[in-house]
Amino acid sequence: MGQAGCGGLCLSLFDYKTEKYVIAKNKKVGLLYRLLQASILAYLVVWVFLIKKGYQDVDASLQSAVITKVKGVAFTNTSDLGERLWDVADYVIPPQGENVFFVVTNLIVTPNQRQNVCAENEDIPDGACSEDSDCHPGEAVTAGNGVKTGRCLWRENSTRGTCEIFAWCPLETRSRPAEPFLKEAEDFTIFIKNYIRFPKFNFSKSNVIDAKDRASLKSCRFGPKNHYCPIFRMGSVIRWAGSDFQDIALEGGVIGINIEWNCDLDKAASECHPHYSFSRLDNKLSKSVSSGYNFRFAKYYRDAAGVEFRTLIKAYGIRFDVMVNGKAGKFSIIPTVINLGSGVALMGARAFWGYTPCQWSPGSSHSSGASACSSAAVGGFGSVPNQGMAGMSPGSRMSPRASKVSISTSAKRGQC
């Protein structure tokens, strides 16, 4: 018995199997089959290859460097500072020209501060006192401006005292101006130079066009009719981000400048262009005490006697974040073959779904009645015993792919 089983297994190695073809003489089934065929073909051609460019190898590891320059001047005349001209060295922080920079548009100036003793601000809770014992000497005032000296100072018509502190006096007491200090900042210009490289394809480019005339580059401005000029008017950038310049200049904010590179390297390098978009990154609808963007810095100097002074500046302004992203694609045989193979696999699945209505239609082995597939044939090469010839129905016919094969009606049910 074991020898017979082994012999049958060995003989089965020389068996040749052919496909089974079913011809569905039904318009609905045929229409479904062709619709599936057309849908898969349209998906493969339109979506995979034309829209998604499935024939390309993609490099999304973009390497980028950003250099920025701001230009413009503003003139102010105040009681604290007098007449003063502000240039880029005064209002741009940091001055190196990086992808993140800050432009001062409003400020509070406290001049001539020196280290001395004075009363803490009344709005600091930890600085309140009723007697000297409330002010512990050497203790820093929480969220305050200096260190307590041990004395409690009382002001006229005041219901409580404040601790004396050792600090930079006089303290900053003024509120934010009602109008932007540097109104002319709206007309300042921002020059953005962006270098990008896709390492997989060794492709490099810049957003600055190769202009032989430097004057034409300096005079251009980015706009709807000039997308390839890298010089932006600050007021226009704020407007494109959906904000009003006077509002954001008053208390500050954060603006994002996004540069996107989507390059088809199957085309000429001159067809690879940057696309710019602008957005407000901070929550402009939030009107809390912490809204806006500001920080403090100081400028130090000494008088003739060698005493150190400083001018404290609380700066409100606009922070610009230049962000770069993108990808590049180029023809490659590997993704092309992979996507073509996926399409061929889907075409094979199409045949299965097209045959399913025949299996589950009335008249099949799963039900009774008239069959949706009026005839069937087995295709391939080889011979079938003639014992099933008597069982063939008069309406059945041979498949064009069949070669001298006899079929019985039981072939429709998968029987041999």
Short mmCIF file of N, CA and C in Angstrom, two decimals, residues 168-335:
data_model
loop_
_atom_site.label_atom_id
_atom_site.label_comp_id
_atom_site.label_asym_id
_atom_site.label_seq_id
_atom_site.Cartn_x
_atom_site.Cartn_y
_atom_site.Cartn_z
N TRP A 168 17.71 96.80 39.44
CA TRP A 168 17.98 97.83 38.44
C TRP A 168 16.86 98.86 38.55
N CYS A 169 17.19 100.01 39.07
CA CYS A 169 16.20 101.05 39.32
C CYS A 169 16.46 102.25 38.40
N PRO A 170 15.39 102.94 37.98
CA PRO A 170 13.97 102.71 38.28
C PRO A 170 13.42 101.50 37.54
N LEU A 171 12.39 100.89 38.13
CA LEU A 171 11.80 99.70 37.54
C LEU A 171 10.96 100.04 36.32
N GLU A 172 10.73 99.01 35.52
CA GLU A 172 9.86 99.17 34.35
C GLU A 172 8.41 99.25 34.83
N THR A 173 7.78 100.37 34.57
CA THR A 173 6.41 100.57 35.05
C THR A 173 5.44 100.95 33.93
N ARG A 174 5.93 101.26 32.78
CA ARG A 174 5.04 101.75 31.73
C ARG A 174 4.30 100.60 31.05
N SER A 175 3.11 100.92 30.53
CA SER A 175 2.31 99.93 29.82
C SER A 175 2.64 99.99 28.33
N ARG A 176 2.12 99.01 27.60
CA ARG A 176 2.40 98.92 26.17
C ARG A 176 1.78 100.09 25.42
N PRO A 177 2.50 100.66 24.44
CA PRO A 177 1.94 101.77 23.66
C PRO A 177 0.67 101.36 22.92
N ALA A 178 -0.20 102.32 22.69
CA ALA A 178 -1.47 102.03 22.02
C ALA A 178 -1.30 101.84 20.52
N GLU A 179 -0.18 102.32 19.97
CA GLU A 179 0.10 102.18 18.54
C GLU A 179 1.49 101.58 18.36
N PRO A 180 1.73 100.88 17.24
CA PRO A 180 3.06 100.32 17.01
C PRO A 180 4.14 101.40 17.00
N PHE A 181 5.25 101.12 17.64
CA PHE A 181 6.34 102.08 17.73
C PHE A 181 7.03 102.27 16.37
N LEU A 182 7.19 101.18 15.64
CA LEU A 182 7.81 101.24 14.31
C LEU A 182 6.75 100.97 13.25
N LYS A 183 5.97 101.99 12.93
CA LYS A 183 4.90 101.84 11.95
C LYS A 183 5.45 101.55 10.56
N GLU A 184 6.65 102.08 10.27
CA GLU A 184 7.23 101.91 8.95
C GLU A 184 7.66 100.47 8.66
N ALA A 185 7.61 99.61 9.67
CA ALA A 185 8.04 98.22 9.46
C ALA A 185 7.19 97.50 8.43
N GLU A 186 6.01 97.99 8.16
CA GLU A 186 5.14 97.37 7.16
C GLU A 186 5.78 97.37 5.78
N ASP A 187 6.63 98.36 5.51
CA ASP A 187 7.28 98.47 4.21
C ASP A 187 8.69 97.89 4.19
N PHE A 188 9.12 97.26 5.29
CA PHE A 188 10.42 96.59 5.28
C PHE A 188 10.37 95.42 4.29
N THR A 189 11.53 95.02 3.79
CA THR A 189 11.60 93.90 2.86
C THR A 189 12.39 92.75 3.46
N ILE A 190 11.99 91.53 3.09
CA ILE A 190 12.65 90.31 3.55
C ILE A 190 13.21 89.58 2.34
N PHE A 191 14.49 89.36 2.32
CA PHE A 191 15.14 88.60 1.25
C PHE A 191 15.42 87.19 1.78
N ILE A 192 14.85 86.19 1.09
CA ILE A 192 15.00 84.79 1.51
C ILE A 192 15.77 84.03 0.44
N LYS A 193 16.92 83.53 0.81
CA LYS A 193 17.74 82.71 -0.09
C LYS A 193 17.72 81.28 0.43
N ASN A 194 17.27 80.36 -0.43
CA ASN A 194 17.10 78.97 -0.02
C ASN A 194 17.88 78.05 -0.96
N TYR A 195 18.77 77.26 -0.38
CA TYR A 195 19.50 76.25 -1.13
C TYR A 195 18.95 74.88 -0.74
N ILE A 196 18.67 74.04 -1.75
CA ILE A 196 18.15 72.70 -1.47
C ILE A 196 18.97 71.67 -2.24
N ARG A 197 18.93 70.43 -1.72
CA ARG A 197 19.65 69.33 -2.37
C ARG A 197 18.92 68.03 -2.08
N PHE A 198 18.75 67.21 -3.14
CA PHE A 198 18.21 65.86 -2.99
C PHE A 198 19.38 64.89 -3.16
N PRO A 199 19.87 64.30 -2.06
CA PRO A 199 21.11 63.50 -2.14
C PRO A 199 20.99 62.24 -2.98
N LYS A 200 19.81 61.63 -3.05
CA LYS A 200 19.68 60.39 -3.81
C LYS A 200 19.96 60.61 -5.29
N PHE A 201 19.54 61.77 -5.80
CA PHE A 201 19.74 62.08 -7.23
C PHE A 201 20.87 63.08 -7.46
N ASN A 202 21.53 63.50 -6.37
CA ASN A 202 22.62 64.48 -6.47
C ASN A 202 22.15 65.73 -7.24
N PHE A 203 20.98 66.23 -6.85
CA PHE A 203 20.37 67.38 -7.53
C PHE A 203 20.32 68.56 -6.55
N SER A 204 20.82 69.71 -6.97
CA SER A 204 20.84 70.91 -6.13
C SER A 204 20.24 72.08 -6.89
N LYS A 205 19.62 72.99 -6.12
CA LYS A 205 19.06 74.18 -6.75
C LYS A 205 18.84 75.26 -5.70
N SER A 206 18.61 76.49 -6.16
CA SER A 206 18.34 77.63 -5.29
C SER A 206 17.08 78.33 -5.78
N ASN A 207 16.43 79.05 -4.86
CA ASN A 207 15.24 79.80 -5.25
C ASN A 207 15.57 81.15 -5.86
N VAL A 208 16.83 81.53 -5.91
CA VAL A 208 17.25 82.80 -6.50
C VAL A 208 17.57 82.56 -7.97
N ILE A 209 16.87 83.28 -8.84
CA ILE A 209 17.10 83.12 -10.27
C ILE A 209 18.46 83.69 -10.65
N ASP A 210 19.04 83.12 -11.70
CA ASP A 210 20.34 83.58 -12.17
C ASP A 210 20.16 84.87 -12.97
N ALA A 211 20.21 85.98 -12.27
CA ALA A 211 20.04 87.29 -12.92
C ALA A 211 21.40 87.97 -13.03
N LYS A 212 21.75 88.36 -14.25
CA LYS A 212 23.02 89.05 -14.46
C LYS A 212 22.95 90.48 -13.97
N ASP A 213 21.77 91.07 -14.00
CA ASP A 213 21.60 92.45 -13.57
C ASP A 213 21.17 92.46 -12.10
N ARG A 214 22.04 92.87 -11.19
CA ARG A 214 21.73 92.91 -9.77
C ARG A 214 20.64 93.92 -9.46
N ALA A 215 20.56 94.99 -10.25
CA ALA A 215 19.55 96.01 -10.01
C ALA A 215 18.14 95.45 -10.19
N SER A 216 17.97 94.58 -11.18
CA SER A 216 16.64 94.00 -11.41
C SER A 216 16.22 93.10 -10.25
N LEU A 217 17.18 92.41 -9.64
CA LEU A 217 16.86 91.56 -8.50
C LEU A 217 16.49 92.39 -7.28
N LYS A 218 17.16 93.50 -7.07
CA LYS A 218 16.88 94.34 -5.91
C LYS A 218 15.55 95.06 -6.04
N SER A 219 15.13 95.34 -7.26
CA SER A 219 13.90 96.11 -7.46
C SER A 219 12.66 95.24 -7.54
N CYS A 220 12.81 93.93 -7.68
CA CYS A 220 11.63 93.07 -7.82
C CYS A 220 10.98 92.83 -6.46
N ARG A 221 9.71 92.46 -6.48
CA ARG A 221 8.97 92.11 -5.28
C ARG A 221 8.12 90.88 -5.57
N PHE A 222 8.08 89.96 -4.63
CA PHE A 222 7.26 88.77 -4.79
C PHE A 222 5.79 89.15 -4.81
N GLY A 223 5.04 88.53 -5.73
CA GLY A 223 3.61 88.81 -5.83
C GLY A 223 2.94 87.84 -6.77
N PRO A 224 1.64 88.00 -6.99
CA PRO A 224 0.91 87.08 -7.87
C PRO A 224 1.47 87.00 -9.28
N LYS A 225 2.08 88.08 -9.76
CA LYS A 225 2.63 88.11 -11.12
C LYS A 225 4.14 87.89 -11.13
N ASN A 226 4.73 87.67 -9.99
CA ASN A 226 6.18 87.50 -9.93
C ASN A 226 6.51 86.49 -8.83
N HIS A 227 6.32 85.20 -9.15
CA HIS A 227 6.49 84.14 -8.16
C HIS A 227 7.95 83.76 -7.95
N TYR A 228 8.83 84.26 -8.77
CA TYR A 228 10.23 83.82 -8.70
C TYR A 228 11.15 84.91 -8.18
N CYS A 229 10.58 85.93 -7.55
CA CYS A 229 11.38 86.96 -6.90
C CYS A 229 11.48 86.60 -5.42
N PRO A 230 12.69 86.51 -4.84
CA PRO A 230 12.83 86.09 -3.44
C PRO A 230 12.76 87.23 -2.43
N ILE A 231 12.28 88.40 -2.85
CA ILE A 231 12.18 89.55 -1.95
C ILE A 231 10.71 89.80 -1.63
N PHE A 232 10.37 89.84 -0.34
CA PHE A 232 8.99 89.93 0.10
C PHE A 232 8.78 91.21 0.90
N ARG A 233 7.69 91.90 0.63
CA ARG A 233 7.30 93.05 1.45
C ARG A 233 6.66 92.52 2.72
N MET A 234 7.08 93.02 3.89
CA MET A 234 6.62 92.47 5.16
C MET A 234 5.11 92.61 5.33
N GLY A 235 4.56 93.75 4.98
CA GLY A 235 3.12 93.94 5.10
C GLY A 235 2.34 92.97 4.24
N SER A 236 2.87 92.64 3.05
CA SER A 236 2.20 91.68 2.17
C SER A 236 2.23 90.28 2.75
N VAL A 237 3.35 89.89 3.35
CA VAL A 237 3.45 88.57 3.98
C VAL A 237 2.42 88.43 5.09
N ILE A 238 2.26 89.47 5.91
CA ILE A 238 1.27 89.42 7.00
C ILE A 238 -0.14 89.31 6.43
N ARG A 239 -0.41 90.03 5.36
CA ARG A 239 -1.74 89.97 4.75
C ARG A 239 -2.02 88.60 4.15
N TRP A 240 -1.05 88.01 3.46
CA TRP A 240 -1.22 86.67 2.89
C TRP A 240 -1.41 85.62 3.97
N ALA A 241 -0.90 85.89 5.17
CA ALA A 241 -1.08 84.96 6.29
C ALA A 241 -2.44 85.13 6.96
N GLY A 242 -3.25 86.07 6.48
CA GLY A 242 -4.59 86.27 7.02
C GLY A 242 -4.67 87.18 8.22
N SER A 243 -3.70 88.09 8.39
CA SER A 243 -3.69 88.99 9.55
C SER A 243 -3.54 90.43 9.09
N ASP A 244 -3.85 91.34 10.01
CA ASP A 244 -3.67 92.77 9.76
C ASP A 244 -2.35 93.21 10.38
N PHE A 245 -1.55 93.96 9.63
CA PHE A 245 -0.22 94.30 10.12
C PHE A 245 -0.28 95.14 11.39
N GLN A 246 -1.15 96.12 11.47
CA GLN A 246 -1.20 96.99 12.64
C GLN A 246 -1.57 96.22 13.90
N ASP A 247 -2.42 95.19 13.76
CA ASP A 247 -2.80 94.39 14.93
C ASP A 247 -1.65 93.52 15.42
N ILE A 248 -0.99 92.84 14.50
CA ILE A 248 0.09 91.95 14.92
C ILE A 248 1.32 92.73 15.34
N ALA A 249 1.52 93.93 14.78
CA ALA A 249 2.67 94.74 15.15
C ALA A 249 2.53 95.32 16.56
N LEU A 250 1.30 95.43 17.05
CA LEU A 250 1.07 96.03 18.36
C LEU A 250 1.54 95.13 19.50
N GLU A 251 1.17 93.86 19.46
CA GLU A 251 1.51 92.94 20.56
C GLU A 251 2.35 91.75 20.11
N GLY A 252 2.66 91.65 18.82
CA GLY A 252 3.53 90.59 18.33
C GLY A 252 2.78 89.35 17.89
N GLY A 253 3.50 88.46 17.23
CA GLY A 253 2.93 87.22 16.74
C GLY A 253 3.98 86.40 16.01
N VAL A 254 3.56 85.24 15.50
CA VAL A 254 4.47 84.32 14.81
C VAL A 254 3.90 84.02 13.43
N ILE A 255 4.71 84.23 12.40
CA ILE A 255 4.31 84.00 11.02
C ILE A 255 5.18 82.89 10.43
N GLY A 256 4.54 81.94 9.76
CA GLY A 256 5.26 80.86 9.10
C GLY A 256 5.33 81.09 7.60
N ILE A 257 6.53 80.96 7.04
CA ILE A 257 6.74 81.04 5.59
C ILE A 257 7.20 79.65 5.15
N ASN A 258 6.36 78.97 4.38
CA ASN A 258 6.67 77.60 3.96
C ASN A 258 7.10 77.59 2.50
N ILE A 259 8.26 76.99 2.23
CA ILE A 259 8.77 76.83 0.87
C ILE A 259 8.71 75.34 0.53
N GLU A 260 7.98 75.01 -0.51
CA GLU A 260 7.80 73.60 -0.90
C GLU A 260 8.40 73.36 -2.27
N TRP A 261 9.22 72.32 -2.36
CA TRP A 261 9.85 71.91 -3.61
C TRP A 261 9.32 70.53 -3.99
N ASN A 262 8.56 70.44 -5.08
CA ASN A 262 8.12 69.17 -5.63
C ASN A 262 8.65 69.09 -7.06
N CYS A 263 9.75 68.36 -7.23
CA CYS A 263 10.49 68.38 -8.48
C CYS A 263 10.34 67.06 -9.23
N ASP A 264 9.97 67.17 -10.51
CA ASP A 264 9.94 66.03 -11.42
C ASP A 264 11.24 66.05 -12.21
N LEU A 265 12.19 65.22 -11.82
CA LEU A 265 13.53 65.25 -12.42
C LEU A 265 13.57 64.55 -13.77
N ASP A 266 12.44 64.01 -14.24
CA ASP A 266 12.37 63.53 -15.62
C ASP A 266 12.25 64.70 -16.59
N LYS A 267 11.92 65.87 -16.06
CA LYS A 267 11.88 67.09 -16.86
C LYS A 267 13.16 67.88 -16.65
N ALA A 268 13.27 69.01 -17.32
CA ALA A 268 14.46 69.84 -17.20
C ALA A 268 14.56 70.43 -15.80
N ALA A 269 15.78 70.72 -15.36
CA ALA A 269 15.99 71.29 -14.02
C ALA A 269 15.33 72.65 -13.88
N SER A 270 15.16 73.36 -14.98
CA SER A 270 14.51 74.67 -14.93
C SER A 270 13.03 74.58 -14.60
N GLU A 271 12.46 73.36 -14.68
CA GLU A 271 11.05 73.17 -14.36
C GLU A 271 10.81 72.91 -12.87
N CYS A 272 11.87 72.86 -12.09
CA CYS A 272 11.75 72.65 -10.64
C CYS A 272 11.69 74.01 -9.96
N HIS A 273 10.50 74.38 -9.48
CA HIS A 273 10.28 75.71 -8.92
C HIS A 273 9.81 75.62 -7.47
N PRO A 274 10.15 76.61 -6.65
CA PRO A 274 9.63 76.66 -5.27
C PRO A 274 8.21 77.21 -5.24
N HIS A 275 7.43 76.72 -4.30
CA HIS A 275 6.07 77.22 -4.08
C HIS A 275 5.97 77.72 -2.64
N TYR A 276 5.49 78.96 -2.48
CA TYR A 276 5.45 79.62 -1.17
C TYR A 276 4.03 79.62 -0.62
N SER A 277 3.93 79.47 0.69
CA SER A 277 2.65 79.64 1.39
C SER A 277 2.94 80.31 2.73
N PHE A 278 1.93 81.02 3.26
CA PHE A 278 2.11 81.84 4.46
C PHE A 278 0.98 81.54 5.45
N SER A 279 1.30 81.52 6.74
CA SER A 279 0.29 81.21 7.75
C SER A 279 0.66 81.88 9.07
N ARG A 280 -0.37 82.13 9.89
CA ARG A 280 -0.19 82.66 11.24
C ARG A 280 -0.10 81.46 12.18
N LEU A 281 1.04 81.30 12.86
CA LEU A 281 1.28 80.12 13.68
C LEU A 281 0.76 80.25 15.10
N ASP A 282 0.76 81.45 15.68
CA ASP A 282 0.22 81.62 17.02
C ASP A 282 -1.29 81.80 16.93
N ASN A 283 -1.97 81.67 18.06
CA ASN A 283 -3.43 81.76 18.09
C ASN A 283 -3.84 83.23 18.13
N LYS A 284 -4.20 83.76 16.97
CA LYS A 284 -4.54 85.18 16.90
C LYS A 284 -5.90 85.48 17.55
N LEU A 285 -6.75 84.45 17.73
CA LEU A 285 -8.07 84.66 18.33
C LEU A 285 -8.01 84.69 19.85
N SER A 286 -6.89 84.24 20.41
CA SER A 286 -6.76 84.22 21.87
C SER A 286 -6.31 85.59 22.37
N LYS A 287 -7.14 86.24 23.16
CA LYS A 287 -6.83 87.57 23.70
C LYS A 287 -6.55 87.47 25.20
N SER A 288 -5.61 86.61 25.56
CA SER A 288 -5.24 86.45 26.96
C SER A 288 -4.08 87.36 27.29
N VAL A 289 -3.67 87.34 28.57
CA VAL A 289 -2.55 88.19 29.00
C VAL A 289 -1.24 87.73 28.39
N SER A 290 -1.20 86.48 27.93
CA SER A 290 0.04 85.94 27.34
C SER A 290 0.02 85.93 25.83
N SER A 291 -0.98 86.53 25.20
CA SER A 291 -1.05 86.54 23.75
C SER A 291 0.03 87.43 23.17
N GLY A 292 0.36 87.19 21.92
CA GLY A 292 1.40 87.97 21.26
C GLY A 292 2.78 87.35 21.44
N TYR A 293 3.81 88.14 21.14
CA TYR A 293 5.19 87.66 21.24
C TYR A 293 6.07 88.82 21.67
N ASN A 294 6.77 88.66 22.80
CA ASN A 294 7.64 89.72 23.29
C ASN A 294 8.74 89.15 24.16
N PHE A 295 9.79 89.90 24.36
CA PHE A 295 10.88 89.55 25.26
C PHE A 295 11.64 90.83 25.62
N ARG A 296 12.55 90.73 26.59
CA ARG A 296 13.32 91.89 27.05
C ARG A 296 14.81 91.70 26.75
N PHE A 297 15.46 92.80 26.47
CA PHE A 297 16.92 92.82 26.37
C PHE A 297 17.39 94.21 26.78
N ALA A 298 18.69 94.34 27.03
CA ALA A 298 19.24 95.60 27.55
C ALA A 298 20.50 95.99 26.80
N LYS A 299 20.76 97.29 26.79
CA LYS A 299 21.99 97.85 26.23
C LYS A 299 22.72 98.57 27.36
N TYR A 300 23.97 98.19 27.60
CA TYR A 300 24.73 98.66 28.76
C TYR A 300 25.74 99.73 28.35
N TYR A 301 26.01 100.62 29.30
CA TYR A 301 27.01 101.67 29.08
C TYR A 301 27.47 102.18 30.45
N ARG A 302 28.53 102.98 30.49
CA ARG A 302 29.05 103.58 31.72
C ARG A 302 29.17 105.09 31.54
N ASP A 303 28.96 105.79 32.66
CA ASP A 303 29.12 107.24 32.60
C ASP A 303 30.60 107.61 32.83
N ALA A 304 30.85 108.90 32.93
CA ALA A 304 32.24 109.37 33.09
C ALA A 304 32.87 108.89 34.39
N ALA A 305 32.04 108.66 35.42
CA ALA A 305 32.56 108.19 36.70
C ALA A 305 32.74 106.68 36.75
N GLY A 306 32.38 105.99 35.68
CA GLY A 306 32.53 104.54 35.64
C GLY A 306 31.35 103.78 36.18
N VAL A 307 30.25 104.45 36.48
CA VAL A 307 29.05 103.77 36.98
C VAL A 307 28.31 103.12 35.81
N GLU A 308 27.95 101.86 36.00
CA GLU A 308 27.29 101.12 34.92
C GLU A 308 25.79 101.44 34.88
N PHE A 309 25.30 101.75 33.70
CA PHE A 309 23.88 101.98 33.44
C PHE A 309 23.43 101.05 32.31
N ARG A 310 22.14 100.98 32.18
CA ARG A 310 21.59 100.24 31.05
C ARG A 310 20.27 100.85 30.63
N THR A 311 19.90 100.57 29.38
CA THR A 311 18.58 100.90 28.85
C THR A 311 17.83 99.59 28.63
N LEU A 312 16.76 99.38 29.38
CA LEU A 312 15.97 98.15 29.28
C LEU A 312 14.92 98.33 28.20
N ILE A 313 14.82 97.34 27.31
CA ILE A 313 13.85 97.38 26.21
C ILE A 313 13.00 96.13 26.26
N LYS A 314 11.70 96.31 26.37
CA LYS A 314 10.75 95.21 26.21
C LYS A 314 10.24 95.29 24.78
N ALA A 315 10.64 94.31 23.97
CA ALA A 315 10.36 94.35 22.53
C ALA A 315 9.17 93.47 22.18
N TYR A 316 8.22 94.06 21.48
CA TYR A 316 7.12 93.33 20.84
C TYR A 316 7.45 93.27 19.35
N GLY A 317 7.10 92.17 18.73
CA GLY A 317 7.40 92.09 17.30
C GLY A 317 6.91 90.81 16.67
N ILE A 318 7.37 90.60 15.45
CA ILE A 318 6.92 89.48 14.64
C ILE A 318 8.08 88.50 14.47
N ARG A 319 7.83 87.28 14.85
CA ARG A 319 8.80 86.20 14.63
C ARG A 319 8.44 85.49 13.33
N PHE A 320 9.43 85.32 12.45
CA PHE A 320 9.24 84.64 11.18
C PHE A 320 9.97 83.30 11.22
N ASP A 321 9.24 82.23 10.90
CA ASP A 321 9.82 80.89 10.80
C ASP A 321 9.76 80.45 9.34
N VAL A 322 10.92 80.29 8.71
CA VAL A 322 10.99 79.83 7.32
C VAL A 322 11.18 78.32 7.34
N MET A 323 10.19 77.59 6.82
CA MET A 323 10.20 76.12 6.82
C MET A 323 10.27 75.62 5.39
N VAL A 324 11.11 74.61 5.16
CA VAL A 324 11.33 74.08 3.81
C VAL A 324 11.04 72.59 3.82
N ASN A 325 10.27 72.13 2.84
CA ASN A 325 10.02 70.70 2.67
C ASN A 325 9.81 70.41 1.19
N GLY A 326 9.80 69.15 0.83
CA GLY A 326 9.60 68.79 -0.56
C GLY A 326 10.10 67.39 -0.86
N LYS A 327 9.96 67.01 -2.12
CA LYS A 327 10.42 65.70 -2.58
C LYS A 327 10.72 65.78 -4.07
N ALA A 328 11.51 64.83 -4.54
CA ALA A 328 11.87 64.77 -5.95
C ALA A 328 11.65 63.35 -6.45
N GLY A 329 11.23 63.22 -7.70
CA GLY A 329 10.99 61.92 -8.30
C GLY A 329 11.69 61.78 -9.64
N LYS A 330 12.14 60.56 -9.93
CA LYS A 330 12.83 60.29 -11.19
C LYS A 330 12.53 58.85 -11.60
N PHE A 331 12.44 58.62 -12.93
CA PHE A 331 12.08 57.29 -13.43
C PHE A 331 13.04 56.23 -12.93
N SER A 332 12.44 55.10 -12.51
CA SER A 332 13.22 53.94 -12.08
C SER A 332 12.46 52.68 -12.47
N ILE A 333 13.19 51.70 -12.95
CA ILE A 333 12.55 50.48 -13.42
C ILE A 333 11.93 49.67 -12.28
N ILE A 334 12.50 49.78 -11.07
CA ILE A 334 12.02 48.95 -9.95
C ILE A 334 10.60 49.32 -9.54
N PRO A 335 10.28 50.59 -9.20
CA PRO A 335 8.88 50.89 -8.86
C PRO A 335 7.93 50.70 -10.03
#
